[in-house]
PDB file of C-alpha atoms in Angstrom:
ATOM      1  CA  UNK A   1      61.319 124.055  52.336  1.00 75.00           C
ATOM      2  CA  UNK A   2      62.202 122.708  48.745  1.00 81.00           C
ATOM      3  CA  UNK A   3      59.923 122.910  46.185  1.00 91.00           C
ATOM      4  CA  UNK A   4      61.195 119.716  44.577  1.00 94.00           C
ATOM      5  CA  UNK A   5      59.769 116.021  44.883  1.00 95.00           C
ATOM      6  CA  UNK A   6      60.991 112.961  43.785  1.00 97.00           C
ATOM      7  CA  UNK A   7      57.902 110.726  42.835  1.00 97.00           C
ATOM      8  CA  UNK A   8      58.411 106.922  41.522  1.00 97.00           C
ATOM      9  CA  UNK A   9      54.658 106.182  40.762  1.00 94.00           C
ATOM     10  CA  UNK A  10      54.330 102.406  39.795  1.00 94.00           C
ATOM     11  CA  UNK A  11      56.540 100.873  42.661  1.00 96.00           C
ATOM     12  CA  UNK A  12      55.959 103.351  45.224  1.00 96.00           C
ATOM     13  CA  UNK A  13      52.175 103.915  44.867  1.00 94.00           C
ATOM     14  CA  UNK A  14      50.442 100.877  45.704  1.00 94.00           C
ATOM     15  CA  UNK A  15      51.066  98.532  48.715  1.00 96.00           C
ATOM     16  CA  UNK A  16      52.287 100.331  52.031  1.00 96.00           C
ATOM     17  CA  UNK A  17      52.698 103.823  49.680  1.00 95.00           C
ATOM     18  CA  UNK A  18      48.540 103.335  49.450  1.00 92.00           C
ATOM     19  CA  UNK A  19      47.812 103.633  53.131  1.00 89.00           C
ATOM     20  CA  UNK A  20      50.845 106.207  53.551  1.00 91.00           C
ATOM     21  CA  UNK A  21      50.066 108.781  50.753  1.00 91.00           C
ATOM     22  CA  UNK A  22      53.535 110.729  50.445  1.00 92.00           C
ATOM     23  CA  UNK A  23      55.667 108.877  52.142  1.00 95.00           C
ATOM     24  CA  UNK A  24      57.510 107.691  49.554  1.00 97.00           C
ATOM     25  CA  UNK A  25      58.016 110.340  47.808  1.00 96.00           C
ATOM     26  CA  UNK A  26      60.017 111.978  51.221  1.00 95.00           C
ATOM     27  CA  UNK A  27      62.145 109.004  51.161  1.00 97.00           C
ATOM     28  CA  UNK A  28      63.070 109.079  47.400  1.00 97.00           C
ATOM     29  CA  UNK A  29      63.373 112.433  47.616  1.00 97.00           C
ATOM     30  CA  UNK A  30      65.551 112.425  50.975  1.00 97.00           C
ATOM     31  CA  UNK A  31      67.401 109.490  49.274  1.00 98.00           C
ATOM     32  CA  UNK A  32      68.485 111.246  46.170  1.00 97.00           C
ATOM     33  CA  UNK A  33      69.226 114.787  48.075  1.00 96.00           C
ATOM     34  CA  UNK A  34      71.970 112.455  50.466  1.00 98.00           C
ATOM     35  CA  UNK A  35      73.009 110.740  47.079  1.00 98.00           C
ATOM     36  CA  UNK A  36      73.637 114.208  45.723  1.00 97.00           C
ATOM     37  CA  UNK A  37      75.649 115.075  48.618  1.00 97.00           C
ATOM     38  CA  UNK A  38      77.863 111.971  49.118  1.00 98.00           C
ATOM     39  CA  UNK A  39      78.361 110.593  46.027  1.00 98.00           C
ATOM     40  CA  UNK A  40      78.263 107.198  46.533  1.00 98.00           C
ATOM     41  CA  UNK A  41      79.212 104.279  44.644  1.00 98.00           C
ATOM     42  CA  UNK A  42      77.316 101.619  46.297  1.00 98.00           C
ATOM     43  CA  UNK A  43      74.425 102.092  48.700  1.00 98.00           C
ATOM     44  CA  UNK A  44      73.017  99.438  51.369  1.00 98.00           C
ATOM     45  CA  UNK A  45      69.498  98.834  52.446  1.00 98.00           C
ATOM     46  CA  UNK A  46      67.416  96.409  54.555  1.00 97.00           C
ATOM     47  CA  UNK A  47      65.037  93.994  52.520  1.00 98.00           C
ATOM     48  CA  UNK A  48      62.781  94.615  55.754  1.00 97.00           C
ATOM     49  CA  UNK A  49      61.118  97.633  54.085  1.00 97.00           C
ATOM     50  CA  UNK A  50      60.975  96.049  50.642  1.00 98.00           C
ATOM     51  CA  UNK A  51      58.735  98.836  48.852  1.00 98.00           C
ATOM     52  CA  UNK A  52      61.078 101.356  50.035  1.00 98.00           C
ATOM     53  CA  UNK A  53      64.379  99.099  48.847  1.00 98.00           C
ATOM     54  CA  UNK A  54      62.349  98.762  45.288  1.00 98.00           C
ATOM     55  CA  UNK A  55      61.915 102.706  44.791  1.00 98.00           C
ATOM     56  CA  UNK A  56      65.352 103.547  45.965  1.00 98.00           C
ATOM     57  CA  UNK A  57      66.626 100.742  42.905  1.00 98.00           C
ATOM     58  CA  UNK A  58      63.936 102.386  40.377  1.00 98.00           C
ATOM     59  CA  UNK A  59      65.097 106.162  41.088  1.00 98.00           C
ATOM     60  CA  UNK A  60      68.456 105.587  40.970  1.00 98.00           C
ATOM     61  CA  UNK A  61      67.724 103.306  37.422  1.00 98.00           C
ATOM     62  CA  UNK A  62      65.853 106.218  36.070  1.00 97.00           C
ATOM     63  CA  UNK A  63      68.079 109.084  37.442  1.00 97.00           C
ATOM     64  CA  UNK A  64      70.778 107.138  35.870  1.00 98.00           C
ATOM     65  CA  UNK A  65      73.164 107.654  39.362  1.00 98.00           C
ATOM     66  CA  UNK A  66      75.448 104.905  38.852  1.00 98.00           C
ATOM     67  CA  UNK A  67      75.325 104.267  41.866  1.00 98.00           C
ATOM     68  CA  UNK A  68      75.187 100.099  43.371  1.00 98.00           C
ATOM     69  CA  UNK A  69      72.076  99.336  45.413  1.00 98.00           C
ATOM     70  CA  UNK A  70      72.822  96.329  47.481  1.00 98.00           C
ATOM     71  CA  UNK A  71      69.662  94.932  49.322  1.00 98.00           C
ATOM     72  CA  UNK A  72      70.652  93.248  52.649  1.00 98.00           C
ATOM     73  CA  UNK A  73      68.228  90.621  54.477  1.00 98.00           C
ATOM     74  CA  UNK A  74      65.890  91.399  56.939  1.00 98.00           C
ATOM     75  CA  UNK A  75      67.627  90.772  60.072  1.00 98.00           C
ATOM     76  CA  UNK A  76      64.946  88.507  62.796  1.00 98.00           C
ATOM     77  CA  UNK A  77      64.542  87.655  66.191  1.00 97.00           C
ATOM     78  CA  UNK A  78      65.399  84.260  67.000  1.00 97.00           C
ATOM     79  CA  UNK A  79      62.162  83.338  67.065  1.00 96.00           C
ATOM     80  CA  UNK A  80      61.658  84.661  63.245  1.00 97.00           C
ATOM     81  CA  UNK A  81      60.282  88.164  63.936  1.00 98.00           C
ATOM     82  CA  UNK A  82      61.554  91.111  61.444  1.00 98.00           C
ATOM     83  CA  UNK A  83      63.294  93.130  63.726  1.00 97.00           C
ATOM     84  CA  UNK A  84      61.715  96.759  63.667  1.00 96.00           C
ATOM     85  CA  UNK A  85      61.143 100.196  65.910  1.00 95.00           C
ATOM     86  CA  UNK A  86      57.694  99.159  65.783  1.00 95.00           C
ATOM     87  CA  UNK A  87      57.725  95.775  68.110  1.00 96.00           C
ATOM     88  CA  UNK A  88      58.172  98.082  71.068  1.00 95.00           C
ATOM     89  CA  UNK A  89      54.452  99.258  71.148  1.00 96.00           C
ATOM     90  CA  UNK A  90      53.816  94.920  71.322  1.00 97.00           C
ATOM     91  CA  UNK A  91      52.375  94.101  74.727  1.00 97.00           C
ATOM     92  CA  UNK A  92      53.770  90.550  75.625  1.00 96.00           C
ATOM     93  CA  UNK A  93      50.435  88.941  74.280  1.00 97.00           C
ATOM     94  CA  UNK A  94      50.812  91.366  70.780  1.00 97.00           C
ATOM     95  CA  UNK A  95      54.450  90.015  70.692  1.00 97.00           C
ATOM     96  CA  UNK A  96      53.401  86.146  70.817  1.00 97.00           C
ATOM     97  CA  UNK A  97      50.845  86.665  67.942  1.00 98.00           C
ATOM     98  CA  UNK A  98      53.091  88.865  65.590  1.00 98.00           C
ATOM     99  CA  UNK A  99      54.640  85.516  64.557  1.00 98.00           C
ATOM    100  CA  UNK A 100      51.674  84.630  62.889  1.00 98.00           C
ATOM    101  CA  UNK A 101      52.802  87.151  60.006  1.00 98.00           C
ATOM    102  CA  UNK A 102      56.247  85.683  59.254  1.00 98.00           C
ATOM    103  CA  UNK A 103      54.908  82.420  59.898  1.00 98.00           C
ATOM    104  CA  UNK A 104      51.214  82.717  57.321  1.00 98.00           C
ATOM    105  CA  UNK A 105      53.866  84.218  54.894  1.00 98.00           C
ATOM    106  CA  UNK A 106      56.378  81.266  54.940  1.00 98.00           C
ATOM    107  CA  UNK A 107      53.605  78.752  55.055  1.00 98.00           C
ATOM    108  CA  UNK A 108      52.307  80.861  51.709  1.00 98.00           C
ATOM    109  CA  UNK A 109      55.182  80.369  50.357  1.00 98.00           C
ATOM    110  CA  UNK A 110      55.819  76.949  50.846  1.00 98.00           C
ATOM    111  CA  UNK A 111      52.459  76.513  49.031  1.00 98.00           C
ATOM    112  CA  UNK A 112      53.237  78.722  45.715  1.00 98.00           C
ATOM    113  CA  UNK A 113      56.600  77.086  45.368  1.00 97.00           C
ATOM    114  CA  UNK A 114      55.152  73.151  45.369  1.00 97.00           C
ATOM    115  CA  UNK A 115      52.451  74.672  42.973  1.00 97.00           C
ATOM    116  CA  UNK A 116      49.830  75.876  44.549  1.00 97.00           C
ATOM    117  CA  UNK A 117      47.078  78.300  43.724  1.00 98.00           C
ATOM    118  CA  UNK A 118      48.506  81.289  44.621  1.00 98.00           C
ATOM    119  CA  UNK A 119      44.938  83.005  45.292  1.00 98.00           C
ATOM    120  CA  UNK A 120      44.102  80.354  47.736  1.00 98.00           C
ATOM    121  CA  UNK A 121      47.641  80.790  49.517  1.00 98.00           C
ATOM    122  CA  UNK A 122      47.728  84.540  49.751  1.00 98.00           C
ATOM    123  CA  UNK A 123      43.395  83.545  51.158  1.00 98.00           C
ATOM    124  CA  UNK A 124      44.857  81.280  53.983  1.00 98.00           C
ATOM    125  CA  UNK A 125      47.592  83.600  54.865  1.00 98.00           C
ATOM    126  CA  UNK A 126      44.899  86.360  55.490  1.00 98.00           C
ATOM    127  CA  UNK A 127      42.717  84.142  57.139  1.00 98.00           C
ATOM    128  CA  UNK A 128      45.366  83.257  59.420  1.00 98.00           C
ATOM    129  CA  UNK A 129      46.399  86.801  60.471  1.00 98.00           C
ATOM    130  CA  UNK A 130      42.740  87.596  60.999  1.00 98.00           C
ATOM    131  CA  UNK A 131      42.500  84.942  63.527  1.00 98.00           C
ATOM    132  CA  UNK A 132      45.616  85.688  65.438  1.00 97.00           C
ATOM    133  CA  UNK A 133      44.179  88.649  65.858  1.00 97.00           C
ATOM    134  CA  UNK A 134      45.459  91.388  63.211  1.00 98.00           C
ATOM    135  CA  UNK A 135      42.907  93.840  62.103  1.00 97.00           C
ATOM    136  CA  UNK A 136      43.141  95.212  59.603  1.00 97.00           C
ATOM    137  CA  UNK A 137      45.152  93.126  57.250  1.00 98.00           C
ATOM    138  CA  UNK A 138      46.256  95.940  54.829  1.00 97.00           C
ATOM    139  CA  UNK A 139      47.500  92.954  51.815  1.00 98.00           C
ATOM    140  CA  UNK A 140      48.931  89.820  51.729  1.00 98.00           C
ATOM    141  CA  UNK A 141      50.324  90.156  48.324  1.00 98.00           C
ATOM    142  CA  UNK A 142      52.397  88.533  45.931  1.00 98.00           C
ATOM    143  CA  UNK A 143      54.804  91.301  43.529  1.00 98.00           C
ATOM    144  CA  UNK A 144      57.046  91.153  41.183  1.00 98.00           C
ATOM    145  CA  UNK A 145      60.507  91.373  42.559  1.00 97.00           C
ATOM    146  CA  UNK A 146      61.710  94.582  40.593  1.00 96.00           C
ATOM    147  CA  UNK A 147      58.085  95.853  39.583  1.00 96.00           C
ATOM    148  CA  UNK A 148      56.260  95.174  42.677  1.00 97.00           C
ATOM    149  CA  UNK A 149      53.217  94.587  40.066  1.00 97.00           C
ATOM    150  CA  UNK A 150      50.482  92.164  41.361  1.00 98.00           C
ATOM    151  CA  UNK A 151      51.287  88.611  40.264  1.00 98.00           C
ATOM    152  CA  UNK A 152      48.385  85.714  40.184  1.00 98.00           C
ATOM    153  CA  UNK A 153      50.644  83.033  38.852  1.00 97.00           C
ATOM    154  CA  UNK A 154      54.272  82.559  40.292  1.00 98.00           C
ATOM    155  CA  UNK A 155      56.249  82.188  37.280  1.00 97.00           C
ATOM    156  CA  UNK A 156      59.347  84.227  37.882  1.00 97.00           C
ATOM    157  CA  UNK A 157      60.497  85.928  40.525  1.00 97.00           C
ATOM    158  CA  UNK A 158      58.580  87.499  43.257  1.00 98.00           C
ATOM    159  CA  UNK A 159      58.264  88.978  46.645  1.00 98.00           C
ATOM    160  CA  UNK A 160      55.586  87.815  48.914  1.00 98.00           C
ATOM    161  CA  UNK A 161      54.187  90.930  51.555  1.00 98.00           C
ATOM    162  CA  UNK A 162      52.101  91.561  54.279  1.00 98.00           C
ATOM    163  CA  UNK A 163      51.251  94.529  56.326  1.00 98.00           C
ATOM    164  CA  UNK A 164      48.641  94.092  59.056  1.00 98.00           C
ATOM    165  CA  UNK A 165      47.936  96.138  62.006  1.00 98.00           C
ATOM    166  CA  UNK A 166      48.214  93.978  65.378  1.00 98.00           C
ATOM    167  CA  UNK A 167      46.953  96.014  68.685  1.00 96.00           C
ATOM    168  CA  UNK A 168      47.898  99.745  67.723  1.00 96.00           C
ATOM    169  CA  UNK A 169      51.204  98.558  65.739  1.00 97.00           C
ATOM    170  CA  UNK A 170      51.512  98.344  62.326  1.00 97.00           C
ATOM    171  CA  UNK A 171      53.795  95.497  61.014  1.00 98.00           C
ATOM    172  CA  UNK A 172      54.985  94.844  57.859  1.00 98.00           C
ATOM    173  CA  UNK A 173      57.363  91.608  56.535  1.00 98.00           C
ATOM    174  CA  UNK A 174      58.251  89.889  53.129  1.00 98.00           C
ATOM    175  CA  UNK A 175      59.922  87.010  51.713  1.00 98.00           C
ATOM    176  CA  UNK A 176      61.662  86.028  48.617  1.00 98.00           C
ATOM    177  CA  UNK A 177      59.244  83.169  46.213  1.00 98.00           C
ATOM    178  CA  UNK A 178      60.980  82.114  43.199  1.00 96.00           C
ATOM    179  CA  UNK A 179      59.090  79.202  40.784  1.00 92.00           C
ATOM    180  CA  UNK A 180      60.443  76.012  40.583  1.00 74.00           C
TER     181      UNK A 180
END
């Protein structure tokens, strides 16, 4: 019943915080409450949820907690899934085409980083979910690392995302892009 919200407006907002209004602010707020409590020096999270990684990193920056935020990598399936809660609703068939997201995001990639029109990369990727069956593709974006602002030119360090609904499951996955 607390009054009290934690709200970090530029990275949580857009992206996954767009289609989800709120739920970022219960996980920064959540977040800082158990910070509060425990007092910890360093802090791990998954890279899976990116977004939410980024607005744990900013509140703690602007709070000023001193406290370490280590981001560990998303942990897969051997066949290069992100493993999540969320692959249990797949049906066999859903399962098969979910590795078009890792795989349209990689192939994205591959494109920025040998200089490639990033517009046209983050088109294909879409374009590729679309026809493995995903609808809706929420974004295929490319961010900022720390920011998470929109970039149209890779020309420092960035985060490449995608969130796409596949059957009744959302999915959501994200890989590192850093210029050459």
């Amino acid at each position: 019943d607390a009054q009290t919200r934690v709200h970090v407006p530029e990275v949580g907002d857009g992206l996954c915080g767009g289609s989800r209004p709120g739920h970022f602010d219960g996980v920064s707020t959540v977040v800082s409450m158990l910070f509060n409590l425990v007092q910890p020096d360093v802090a791990c999270f998954g890279e899976k949820d990116y977004q939410q990684l980024a607005v744990i990193r900013q509140m703690v920056a602007d709070l000023d907690l001193g406290i370490e935020i280590i981001g560990l990598p998303t942990q897969r399936a051997q066949d290069g899934l992100a493993l999540s809660s969320r692959n249990a609703y797949l049906n066999d068939e859903e399962r098969k085409a979910a590795l078009a997201l890792p795989r349209a995001l990689g192939e994205a990639k591959r494109q920025m980083e040998k200089g490639g029109s990033v517009e046209e990369a983050l088109t294909r990727a879409g374009a590729t979910l679309i026809a493995q069956g995903f609808d809706p593709v929420d974004y295929v974006m490319l961010c900022d690392a720390v920011t998470l602002e929109p970039m149209h030119v890779l020309d420092r360090p960035a985060r490449l995302l995608g969130a796409a609904k596949l059957g009744r499951t959302r999915l959501i996955d994200n890989i590192a892009v850093d210029p050459a």
